[in-house]
mmCIF file of C-alpha atoms in Angstrom:
data_model
loop_
_atom_site.group_PDB
_atom_site.id
_atom_site.type_symbol
_atom_site.label_atom_id
_atom_site.label_comp_id
_atom_site.label_asym_id
_atom_site.label_seq_id
_atom_site.Cartn_x
_atom_site.Cartn_y
_atom_site.Cartn_z
ATOM 1 C CA UNK A 1 -1.256 -10.275 -0.764
ATOM 2 C CA UNK A 2 1.344 -10.029 2.009
ATOM 3 C CA UNK A 3 1.823 -6.330 1.462
ATOM 4 C CA UNK A 4 -1.893 -5.565 1.623
ATOM 5 C CA UNK A 5 -2.589 -7.697 4.699
ATOM 6 C CA UNK A 6 0.453 -6.260 6.453
ATOM 7 C CA UNK A 7 -0.484 -2.623 5.915
ATOM 8 C CA UNK A 8 -4.268 -2.740 6.253
ATOM 9 C CA UNK A 9 -4.877 -5.050 9.226
ATOM 10 C CA UNK A 10 -6.946 -3.076 11.743
ATOM 11 C CA UNK A 11 -7.133 -5.415 14.732
ATOM 12 C CA UNK A 12 -5.101 -3.860 17.575
ATOM 13 C CA UNK A 13 -4.347 -6.840 19.811
ATOM 14 C CA UNK A 14 -5.623 -9.968 18.053
ATOM 15 C CA UNK A 15 -3.496 -9.350 14.962
ATOM 16 C CA UNK A 16 -0.398 -9.536 17.133
ATOM 17 C CA UNK A 17 -1.374 -12.859 18.657
ATOM 18 C CA UNK A 18 1.069 -14.827 16.545
ATOM 19 C CA UNK A 19 3.940 -12.425 17.125
ATOM 20 C CA UNK A 20 3.540 -10.643 20.462
ATOM 21 C CA UNK A 21 4.251 -12.501 23.675
ATOM 22 C CA UNK A 22 0.998 -11.739 25.451
ATOM 23 C CA UNK A 23 -1.313 -10.142 22.911
ATOM 24 C CA UNK A 24 -4.672 -11.648 23.771
ATOM 25 C CA UNK A 25 -7.620 -9.289 23.528
ATOM 26 C CA UNK A 26 -9.514 -8.765 20.308
ATOM 27 C CA UNK A 27 -11.164 -5.603 19.040
ATOM 28 C CA UNK A 28 -14.826 -5.493 20.039
ATOM 29 C CA UNK A 29 -15.910 -3.521 16.992
ATOM 30 C CA UNK A 30 -14.732 -6.188 14.545
ATOM 31 C CA UNK A 31 -11.793 -4.276 13.119
ATOM 32 C CA UNK A 32 -13.326 -0.838 12.631
ATOM 33 C CA UNK A 33 -11.189 0.785 15.304
ATOM 34 C CA UNK A 34 -7.891 2.612 14.902
ATOM 35 C CA UNK A 35 -5.308 0.953 12.645
ATOM 36 C CA UNK A 36 -2.271 -0.156 14.592
ATOM 37 C CA UNK A 37 -1.080 -2.180 11.607
ATOM 38 C CA UNK A 38 0.372 -5.005 13.614
ATOM 39 C CA UNK A 39 1.942 -8.151 12.272
ATOM 40 C CA UNK A 40 -0.646 -10.678 10.993
ATOM 41 C CA UNK A 41 -0.530 -14.224 12.311
ATOM 42 C CA UNK A 42 0.178 -15.817 8.934
ATOM 43 C CA UNK A 43 3.089 -13.493 8.173
ATOM 44 C CA UNK A 44 4.596 -14.015 11.637
ATOM 45 C CA UNK A 45 4.246 -17.787 11.370
ATOM 46 C CA UNK A 46 6.035 -17.837 8.005
ATOM 47 C CA UNK A 47 9.044 -15.987 9.430
ATOM 48 C CA UNK A 48 10.947 -13.126 7.852
ATOM 49 C CA UNK A 49 12.209 -13.323 4.247
ATOM 50 C CA UNK A 50 15.749 -13.046 5.617
ATOM 51 C CA UNK A 51 15.293 -16.155 7.771
ATOM 52 C CA UNK A 52 14.057 -18.058 4.728
ATOM 53 C CA UNK A 53 17.203 -16.929 2.928
ATOM 54 C CA UNK A 54 19.466 -18.433 5.562
ATOM 55 C CA UNK A 55 19.981 -15.448 7.902
ATOM 56 C CA UNK A 56 19.533 -16.576 11.501
ATOM 57 C CA UNK A 57 17.316 -14.606 13.862
ATOM 58 C CA UNK A 58 20.136 -13.223 16.016
ATOM 59 C CA UNK A 59 22.010 -11.931 12.978
ATOM 60 C CA UNK A 60 18.890 -10.346 11.547
ATOM 61 C CA UNK A 61 18.168 -8.560 14.831
ATOM 62 C CA UNK A 62 21.725 -7.259 14.747
ATOM 63 C CA UNK A 63 21.319 -5.835 11.251
ATOM 64 C CA UNK A 64 17.951 -4.313 12.081
ATOM 65 C CA UNK A 65 19.508 -2.585 15.097
ATOM 66 C CA UNK A 66 22.416 -1.428 12.926
ATOM 67 C CA UNK A 67 20.069 0.071 10.333
ATOM 68 C CA UNK A 68 18.060 1.832 13.035
ATOM 69 C CA UNK A 69 21.232 3.268 14.564
ATOM 70 C CA UNK A 70 22.137 4.696 11.165
ATOM 71 C CA UNK A 71 18.654 6.215 10.923
ATOM 72 C CA UNK A 72 18.905 7.791 14.375
ATOM 73 C CA UNK A 73 22.351 9.260 13.715
ATOM 74 C CA UNK A 74 21.366 10.567 10.285
ATOM 75 C CA UNK A 75 18.276 12.301 11.667
ATOM 76 C CA UNK A 76 20.399 14.050 14.289
ATOM 77 C CA UNK A 77 22.864 15.235 11.650
ATOM 78 C CA UNK A 78 20.023 16.350 9.363
ATOM 79 C CA UNK A 79 18.366 18.190 12.289
ATOM 80 C CA UNK A 80 15.151 16.189 11.946
ATOM 81 C CA UNK A 81 12.737 15.670 14.866
ATOM 82 C CA UNK A 82 12.392 12.346 16.643
ATOM 83 C CA UNK A 83 9.058 11.735 14.914
ATOM 84 C CA UNK A 84 10.910 11.418 11.607
ATOM 85 C CA UNK A 85 13.463 9.022 13.097
ATOM 86 C CA UNK A 86 10.724 6.837 14.607
ATOM 87 C CA UNK A 87 8.828 6.795 11.308
ATOM 88 C CA UNK A 88 11.936 5.833 9.358
ATOM 89 C CA UNK A 89 12.794 3.065 11.839
ATOM 90 C CA UNK A 90 9.248 1.735 11.642
ATOM 91 C CA UNK A 91 9.493 1.731 7.849
ATOM 92 C CA UNK A 92 12.755 -0.208 8.046
ATOM 93 C CA UNK A 93 11.309 -2.884 10.344
ATOM 94 C CA UNK A 94 8.181 -3.300 8.232
ATOM 95 C CA UNK A 95 10.165 -3.452 5.014
ATOM 96 C CA UNK A 96 12.395 -6.240 6.317
ATOM 97 C CA UNK A 97 9.294 -8.240 7.202
ATOM 98 C CA UNK A 98 8.499 -8.166 3.477
ATOM 99 C CA UNK A 99 11.974 -8.201 1.900
ATOM 100 C CA UNK A 100 15.215 -9.999 2.678
ATOM 101 C CA UNK A 101 18.594 -8.728 3.785
ATOM 102 C CA UNK A 102 19.945 -10.805 0.906
ATOM 103 C CA UNK A 103 18.189 -8.434 -1.488
ATOM 104 C CA UNK A 104 18.522 -5.080 0.271
ATOM 105 C CA UNK A 105 21.385 -3.826 2.385
ATOM 106 C CA UNK A 106 20.598 -2.272 5.765
ATOM 107 C CA UNK A 107 22.491 0.889 4.764
ATOM 108 C CA UNK A 108 20.514 1.512 1.584
ATOM 109 C CA UNK A 109 17.181 0.785 3.293
ATOM 110 C CA UNK A 110 18.059 3.145 6.172
ATOM 111 C CA UNK A 111 18.974 5.875 3.685
ATOM 112 C CA UNK A 112 15.737 5.486 1.711
ATOM 113 C CA UNK A 113 13.678 5.273 4.922
ATOM 114 C CA UNK A 114 15.038 8.603 6.190
ATOM 115 C CA UNK A 115 14.389 10.263 2.841
ATOM 116 C CA UNK A 116 10.815 8.908 2.722
ATOM 117 C CA UNK A 117 10.005 9.534 6.394
ATOM 118 C CA UNK A 118 11.098 13.173 6.129
ATOM 119 C CA UNK A 119 8.548 13.634 3.350
ATOM 120 C CA UNK A 120 5.819 11.768 5.256
ATOM 121 C CA UNK A 121 6.260 14.018 8.309
ATOM 122 C CA UNK A 122 6.685 17.133 6.133
ATOM 123 C CA UNK A 123 10.248 17.869 7.206
ATOM 124 C CA UNK A 124 11.677 17.410 3.735
ATOM 125 C CA UNK A 125 15.404 17.181 3.163
ATOM 126 C CA UNK A 126 17.024 17.130 -0.241
ATOM 127 C CA UNK A 127 18.291 13.819 -1.527
ATOM 128 C CA UNK A 128 21.735 15.362 -1.856
ATOM 129 C CA UNK A 129 21.831 16.165 1.876
ATOM 130 C CA UNK A 130 20.666 12.676 2.819
ATOM 131 C CA UNK A 131 23.276 11.030 0.592
ATOM 132 C CA UNK A 132 26.077 13.263 1.884
ATOM 133 C CA UNK A 133 25.193 12.518 5.518
ATOM 134 C CA UNK A 134 25.130 8.749 4.986
ATOM 135 C CA UNK A 135 28.368 8.918 3.009
ATOM 136 C CA UNK A 136 30.049 10.790 5.855
ATOM 137 C CA UNK A 137 28.692 8.330 8.415
ATOM 138 C CA UNK A 138 29.986 5.378 6.395
ATOM 139 C CA UNK A 139 33.462 6.875 6.146
ATOM 140 C CA UNK A 140 33.684 7.577 9.882
ATOM 141 C CA UNK A 141 32.332 4.169 10.890
ATOM 142 C CA UNK A 142 34.720 2.387 8.508
ATOM 143 C CA UNK A 143 37.664 4.513 9.705
ATOM 144 C CA UNK A 144 38.174 5.929 6.223
ATOM 145 C CA UNK A 145 39.448 9.425 5.451
ATOM 146 C CA UNK A 146 36.553 11.879 5.527
ATOM 147 C CA UNK A 147 36.260 12.918 1.894
ATOM 148 C CA UNK A 148 33.150 14.701 0.547
ATOM 149 C CA UNK A 149 31.257 13.348 -2.431
ATOM 150 C CA UNK A 150 31.405 15.144 -5.755
ATOM 151 C CA UNK A 151 27.838 16.056 -6.708
ATOM 152 C CA UNK A 152 27.176 14.463 -10.074
ATOM 153 C CA UNK A 153 30.124 12.101 -9.686
ATOM 154 C CA UNK A 154 29.990 8.356 -10.188
ATOM 155 C CA UNK A 155 29.467 7.403 -6.533
ATOM 156 C CA UNK A 156 26.904 10.151 -5.933
ATOM 157 C CA UNK A 157 24.918 9.202 -9.042
ATOM 158 C CA UNK A 158 24.965 5.520 -8.060
ATOM 159 C CA UNK A 159 23.690 6.258 -4.544
ATOM 160 C CA UNK A 160 21.073 8.632 -5.918
ATOM 161 C CA UNK A 161 19.626 5.990 -8.233
ATOM 162 C CA UNK A 162 19.820 3.298 -5.554
ATOM 163 C CA UNK A 163 18.034 5.455 -2.967
ATOM 164 C CA UNK A 164 15.195 6.342 -5.328
ATOM 165 C CA UNK A 165 14.815 2.710 -6.395
ATOM 166 C CA UNK A 166 14.736 1.489 -2.784
ATOM 167 C CA UNK A 167 12.201 4.168 -1.875
ATOM 168 C CA UNK A 168 10.009 3.028 -4.760
ATOM 169 C CA UNK A 169 10.320 -0.618 -3.719
ATOM 170 C CA UNK A 170 9.465 0.323 -0.140
ATOM 171 C CA UNK A 171 6.322 2.127 -1.232
ATOM 172 C CA UNK A 172 5.265 -0.764 -3.447
ATOM 173 C CA UNK A 173 5.910 -3.424 -0.793
ATOM 174 C CA UNK A 174 3.712 -1.559 1.700
ATOM 175 C CA UNK A 175 0.921 -0.858 -0.741
ATOM 176 C CA UNK A 176 1.491 2.933 -0.674
ATOM 177 C CA UNK A 177 -0.401 3.005 2.643
ATOM 178 C CA UNK A 178 2.033 4.758 4.969
ATOM 179 C CA UNK A 179 0.348 7.578 6.845
ATOM 180 C CA UNK A 180 -1.400 5.234 9.302
ATOM 181 C CA UNK A 181 1.911 3.766 10.543
ATOM 182 C CA UNK A 182 3.036 7.011 12.149
ATOM 183 C CA UNK A 183 1.305 6.221 15.461
ATOM 184 C CA UNK A 184 4.426 6.068 17.602
ATOM 185 C CA UNK A 185 4.627 5.431 21.363
ATOM 186 C CA UNK A 186 6.493 8.702 21.909
ATOM 187 C CA UNK A 187 3.316 10.746 21.723
ATOM 188 C CA UNK A 188 1.837 8.874 24.708
ATOM 189 C CA UNK A 189 4.743 9.356 27.110
ATOM 190 C CA UNK A 190 4.002 12.887 28.280
ATOM 191 C CA UNK A 191 0.305 12.101 28.622
ATOM 192 C CA UNK A 192 1.001 9.048 30.785
ATOM 193 C CA UNK A 193 3.582 10.888 32.889
ATOM 194 C CA UNK A 194 1.108 13.705 33.537
ATOM 195 C CA UNK A 195 -1.672 11.322 34.574
ATOM 196 C CA UNK A 196 0.713 9.456 36.885
ATOM 197 C CA UNK A 197 2.020 12.727 38.338
ATOM 198 C CA UNK A 198 5.533 11.599 37.409
ATOM 199 C CA UNK A 199 8.593 13.802 37.348
ATOM 200 C CA UNK A 200 10.208 15.297 34.278
ATOM 201 C CA UNK A 201 13.224 13.067 34.816
ATOM 202 C CA UNK A 202 11.072 9.955 34.676
ATOM 203 C CA UNK A 203 9.405 11.151 31.488
ATOM 204 C CA UNK A 204 12.833 11.822 29.949
ATOM 205 C CA UNK A 205 14.076 8.367 30.912
ATOM 206 C CA UNK A 206 10.993 6.783 29.404
ATOM 207 C CA UNK A 207 11.521 8.805 26.220
ATOM 208 C CA UNK A 208 15.119 7.565 26.031
ATOM 209 C CA UNK A 209 13.908 3.987 26.445
ATOM 210 C CA UNK A 210 11.540 4.459 23.533
ATOM 211 C CA UNK A 211 14.348 5.781 21.338
ATOM 212 C CA UNK A 212 16.315 2.626 22.101
ATOM 213 C CA UNK A 213 13.256 0.404 21.688
ATOM 214 C CA UNK A 214 12.905 1.456 18.053
ATOM 215 C CA UNK A 215 15.983 -0.669 17.274
ATOM 216 C CA UNK A 216 13.866 -3.820 17.551
ATOM 217 C CA UNK A 217 10.607 -4.571 15.771
ATOM 218 C CA UNK A 218 8.260 -3.905 18.687
ATOM 219 C CA UNK A 219 6.383 -1.420 16.492
ATOM 220 C CA UNK A 220 4.963 -4.296 14.400
ATOM 221 C CA UNK A 221 4.276 -6.621 17.337
ATOM 222 C CA UNK A 222 2.594 -4.438 19.967
ATOM 223 C CA UNK A 223 0.337 -1.376 19.975
ATOM 224 C CA UNK A 224 2.041 1.952 20.628
ATOM 225 C CA UNK A 225 0.294 2.273 24.001
ATOM 226 C CA UNK A 226 1.795 -1.009 25.235
ATOM 227 C CA UNK A 227 5.325 0.001 24.233
ATOM 228 C CA UNK A 228 4.874 3.411 25.911
ATOM 229 C CA UNK A 229 3.660 1.749 29.120
ATOM 230 C CA UNK A 230 6.675 -0.585 29.106
ATOM 231 C CA UNK A 231 9.013 2.403 28.731
ATOM 232 C CA UNK A 232 7.399 4.174 31.711
ATOM 233 C CA UNK A 233 7.547 0.884 33.639
ATOM 234 C CA UNK A 234 11.292 0.529 32.966
ATOM 235 C CA UNK A 235 12.017 4.168 33.806
ATOM 236 C CA UNK A 236 10.136 3.917 37.105
ATOM 237 C CA UNK A 237 11.946 0.700 38.039
ATOM 238 C CA UNK A 238 15.314 2.262 37.223
ATOM 239 C CA UNK A 239 14.596 5.302 39.396
ATOM 240 C CA UNK A 240 12.951 3.350 42.204
ATOM 241 C CA UNK A 241 9.645 5.171 41.788
ATOM 242 C CA UNK A 242 6.563 3.279 43.002
ATOM 243 C CA UNK A 243 3.546 3.359 40.686
ATOM 244 C CA UNK A 244 0.034 2.044 41.413
ATOM 245 C CA UNK A 245 -0.087 -1.741 41.105
ATOM 246 C CA UNK A 246 -3.442 -2.793 42.556
ATOM 247 C CA UNK A 247 -4.847 -2.670 39.982
ATOM 248 C CA UNK A 248 -1.845 -2.099 37.696
ATOM 249 C CA UNK A 249 -1.693 1.470 36.393
ATOM 250 C CA UNK A 250 -1.088 0.380 32.790
ATOM 251 C CA UNK A 251 -4.421 -1.444 32.701
ATOM 252 C CA UNK A 252 -6.095 1.956 32.347
ATOM 253 C CA UNK A 253 -4.311 2.375 29.003
ATOM 254 C CA UNK A 254 -5.304 -1.033 27.651
ATOM 255 C CA UNK A 255 -2.056 -2.873 28.354
ATOM 256 C CA UNK A 256 -1.787 -6.263 30.039
ATOM 257 C CA UNK A 257 0.864 -7.359 32.503
ATOM 258 C CA UNK A 258 2.161 -10.037 30.125
ATOM 259 C CA UNK A 259 2.595 -7.559 27.284
ATOM 260 C CA UNK A 260 4.279 -4.880 29.406
ATOM 261 C CA UNK A 261 6.718 -7.360 30.933
ATOM 262 C CA UNK A 262 7.531 -8.915 27.544
ATOM 263 C CA UNK A 263 8.282 -5.522 25.990
ATOM 264 C CA UNK A 264 10.293 -4.425 29.040
ATOM 265 C CA UNK A 265 12.449 -7.572 28.836
ATOM 266 C CA UNK A 266 13.032 -7.037 25.105
ATOM 267 C CA UNK A 267 14.144 -3.433 25.695
ATOM 268 C CA UNK A 268 16.381 -4.421 28.607
ATOM 269 C CA UNK A 269 18.253 -6.918 26.430
ATOM 270 C CA UNK A 270 19.292 -4.086 24.142
ATOM 271 C CA UNK A 271 21.555 -2.685 26.853
ATOM 272 C CA UNK A 272 23.483 -5.957 27.022
ATOM 273 C CA UNK A 273 24.300 -5.987 23.294
ATOM 274 C CA UNK A 274 27.716 -4.799 22.056
ATOM 275 C CA UNK A 275 28.060 -1.398 20.447
ATOM 276 C CA UNK A 276 27.787 -1.548 16.665
ATOM 277 C CA UNK A 277 30.187 0.341 14.431
ATOM 278 C CA UNK A 278 29.886 -1.270 11.013
ATOM 279 C CA UNK A 279 28.437 -4.495 9.613
ATOM 280 C CA UNK A 280 29.261 -5.872 6.164
ATOM 281 C CA UNK A 281 26.499 -6.259 3.622
ATOM 282 C CA UNK A 282 24.547 -9.527 3.472
ATOM 283 C CA UNK A 283 23.397 -8.969 -0.096
ATOM 284 C CA UNK A 284 23.991 -11.727 -2.607
ATOM 285 C CA UNK A 285 25.869 -9.267 -4.821
ATOM 286 C CA UNK A 286 27.351 -6.615 -2.484
ATOM 287 C CA UNK A 287 28.945 -3.496 -3.892
ATOM 288 C CA UNK A 288 32.739 -4.012 -3.684
ATOM 289 C CA UNK A 289 33.244 -0.290 -3.084
ATOM 290 C CA UNK A 290 30.977 -0.425 -0.019
ATOM 291 C CA UNK A 291 33.027 -3.164 1.624
ATOM 292 C CA UNK A 292 36.503 -2.135 0.428
ATOM 293 C CA UNK A 293 39.072 -1.582 3.188
ATOM 294 C CA UNK A 294 40.134 1.986 3.957
ATOM 295 C CA UNK A 295 42.606 3.414 1.474
ATOM 296 C CA UNK A 296 44.825 6.491 1.790
ATOM 297 C CA UNK A 297 43.707 9.446 -0.282
ATOM 298 C CA UNK A 298 46.276 11.547 -2.133
ATOM 299 C CA UNK A 299 46.311 15.093 -0.835
ATOM 300 C CA UNK A 300 45.982 17.961 -3.260
ATOM 301 C CA UNK A 301 49.160 19.800 -4.182
ATOM 302 C CA UNK A 302 49.254 23.594 -3.608
ATOM 303 C CA UNK A 303 48.099 25.590 -6.586
ATOM 304 C CA UNK A 304 49.600 28.859 -7.803
ATOM 305 C CA UNK A 305 47.525 31.973 -7.245
ATOM 306 C CA UNK A 306 45.522 33.032 -10.284
ATOM 307 C CA UNK A 307 45.581 29.624 -11.956
ATOM 308 C CA UNK A 308 42.389 28.272 -10.376
ATOM 309 C CA UNK A 309 40.750 27.341 -7.098
ATOM 310 C CA UNK A 310 42.658 25.227 -4.590
ATOM 311 C CA UNK A 311 41.681 21.590 -5.086
ATOM 312 C CA UNK A 312 39.435 20.249 -2.322
ATOM 313 C CA UNK A 313 39.425 16.615 -1.179
ATOM 314 C CA UNK A 314 37.450 14.477 -3.584
ATOM 315 C CA UNK A 315 36.127 10.959 -3.917
ATOM 316 C CA UNK A 316 38.514 8.074 -3.706
ATOM 317 C CA UNK A 317 39.667 7.008 -7.143
ATOM 318 C CA UNK A 318 39.704 10.547 -8.571
ATOM 319 C CA UNK A 319 42.755 12.765 -8.532
ATOM 320 C CA UNK A 320 42.443 16.504 -7.834
ATOM 321 C CA UNK A 321 43.607 17.101 -11.409
ATOM 322 C CA UNK A 322 40.651 15.214 -12.834
ATOM 323 C CA UNK A 323 38.127 17.101 -10.718
ATOM 324 C CA UNK A 324 39.593 20.501 -11.554
ATOM 325 C CA UNK A 325 39.895 19.705 -15.239
ATOM 326 C CA UNK A 326 36.259 18.613 -15.513
ATOM 327 C CA UNK A 327 34.736 21.158 -13.121
ATOM 328 C CA UNK A 328 34.270 23.710 -15.872
ATOM 329 C CA UNK A 329 32.041 21.333 -17.847
ATOM 330 C CA UNK A 330 29.700 20.483 -14.941
ATOM 331 C CA UNK A 331 26.047 21.496 -15.548
ATOM 332 C CA UNK A 332 25.158 24.849 -14.049
ATOM 333 C CA UNK A 333 28.787 25.681 -13.259
ATOM 334 C CA UNK A 334 30.153 26.713 -16.624
ATOM 335 C CA UNK A 335 33.238 28.861 -16.475
ATOM 336 C CA UNK A 336 34.652 31.070 -19.185
ATOM 337 C CA UNK A 337 38.349 30.329 -19.209
ATOM 338 C CA UNK A 338 41.031 30.429 -21.761
ATOM 339 C CA UNK A 339 41.260 26.863 -23.096
ATOM 340 C CA UNK A 340 45.019 26.896 -23.421
ATOM 341 C CA UNK A 341 45.526 27.949 -19.806
ATOM 342 C CA UNK A 342 43.081 25.321 -18.601
ATOM 343 C CA UNK A 343 44.860 22.520 -20.506
ATOM 344 C CA UNK A 344 48.223 23.649 -19.189
ATOM 345 C CA UNK A 345 46.897 23.705 -15.620
ATOM 346 C CA UNK A 346 45.463 20.190 -15.931
ATOM 347 C CA UNK A 347 48.675 18.851 -17.468
ATOM 348 C CA UNK A 348 50.823 20.395 -14.737
ATOM 349 C CA UNK A 349 48.608 19.083 -11.934
ATOM 350 C CA UNK A 350 48.462 15.601 -13.478
ATOM 351 C CA UNK A 351 52.227 15.511 -13.932
ATOM 352 C CA UNK A 352 52.717 16.527 -10.282
ATOM 353 C CA UNK A 353 50.343 13.804 -9.084
ATOM 354 C CA UNK A 354 51.974 11.122 -11.222
ATOM 355 C CA UNK A 355 55.475 12.183 -10.179
ATOM 356 C CA UNK A 356 54.579 12.192 -6.492
ATOM 357 C CA UNK A 357 53.066 8.721 -6.761
ATOM 358 C CA UNK A 358 56.064 7.370 -8.664
ATOM 359 C CA UNK A 359 58.505 8.732 -6.089
ATOM 360 C CA UNK A 360 56.592 7.067 -3.253
ATOM 361 C CA UNK A 361 55.472 10.312 -1.577
ATOM 362 C CA UNK A 362 51.879 9.959 -2.751
ATOM 363 C CA UNK A 363 51.483 6.488 -1.182
ATOM 364 C CA UNK A 364 49.342 5.299 -4.134
ATOM 365 C CA UNK A 365 49.802 4.471 -7.775
ATOM 366 C CA UNK A 366 48.398 6.837 -10.398
ATOM 367 C CA UNK A 367 44.934 5.864 -11.583
ATOM 368 C CA UNK A 368 44.261 4.763 -15.142
ATOM 369 C CA UNK A 369 42.084 7.822 -15.679
ATOM 370 C CA UNK A 370 44.957 10.107 -14.688
ATOM 371 C CA UNK A 371 47.228 8.404 -17.213
ATOM 372 C CA UNK A 372 44.654 8.779 -19.971
ATOM 373 C CA UNK A 373 44.225 12.465 -19.165
ATOM 374 C CA UNK A 374 47.976 13.063 -19.231
ATOM 375 C CA UNK A 375 48.251 11.298 -22.590
ATOM 376 C CA UNK A 376 45.361 13.306 -24.042
ATOM 377 C CA UNK A 377 46.787 16.618 -22.853
ATOM 378 C CA UNK A 378 50.240 15.711 -24.184
#
């Protein structure tokens, strides 16, 4: 019931009455107009699932902003247009109005939202690329060594399954009705700037304000036109540009003074918030690997020419010997090697890793898997 009413409500201003600060006008055609898919009164009055699970409003806003920052950064790294980032951020906000932060981590929802939004806007990226980008972002934000994932490895497989499951849950929670939510305020900025005879700099400032505004859930509280007008309003105030005010210029675009001022205040508060680097998971059963403190990674020892490829950095918890010894059995990468030479190479590399760790030069104890491999080779 909540999912259907949330995704199919077609009243542009009246539906936001319980959530928006000054949403007052109702649709004259009785709901047959364009679908802005705003927050229904009953859902807004009940509060978010996270608040019912004990997460206070300020903390939830912080985690929403954190998830949206991850989305924005990932879209830049994946070379996706801003339309994909805005769609993914809108998906994240809508999803957390239906599900709790105690059930879904902001990181996993951001990852699934980017993957889904890229498909919705037809700028598809492979799941492998999305996972690798988010893994790299997590390492940098947690001040961990930047170590690439092993495709098909344990961590990669876990993230792959989690992303697909979260994407499926996101689709189900929103009733599989997603294409109508891609009405973003960005598409109105250039049109408004042209009608107001504004400069390119003002239009760029307004665009930047909209990018920042996607970190809060304005997209489910106000129509896209109202948010776009508030962005132009803020940009003009910041540059000292006078715009028509008798009558107010934004009234032509269907926005009221109360709505524009409320949205402008909400966006302005974003610039007073501290910069976010990393936030721990609020899930009831967080993944210990996600929240583990940074650990040093053993560097690969030089390999003799002709024995095999030089070992590249790998996931934490795996030694270079393990990756090299199992690389020949990976699907699609079969190698025809002499089995005796391969076993000898693995044994030598494992012995070097264990010896270095025991002498204190490796700065970490040998893993249990490395010991098992050494015993099997012996």
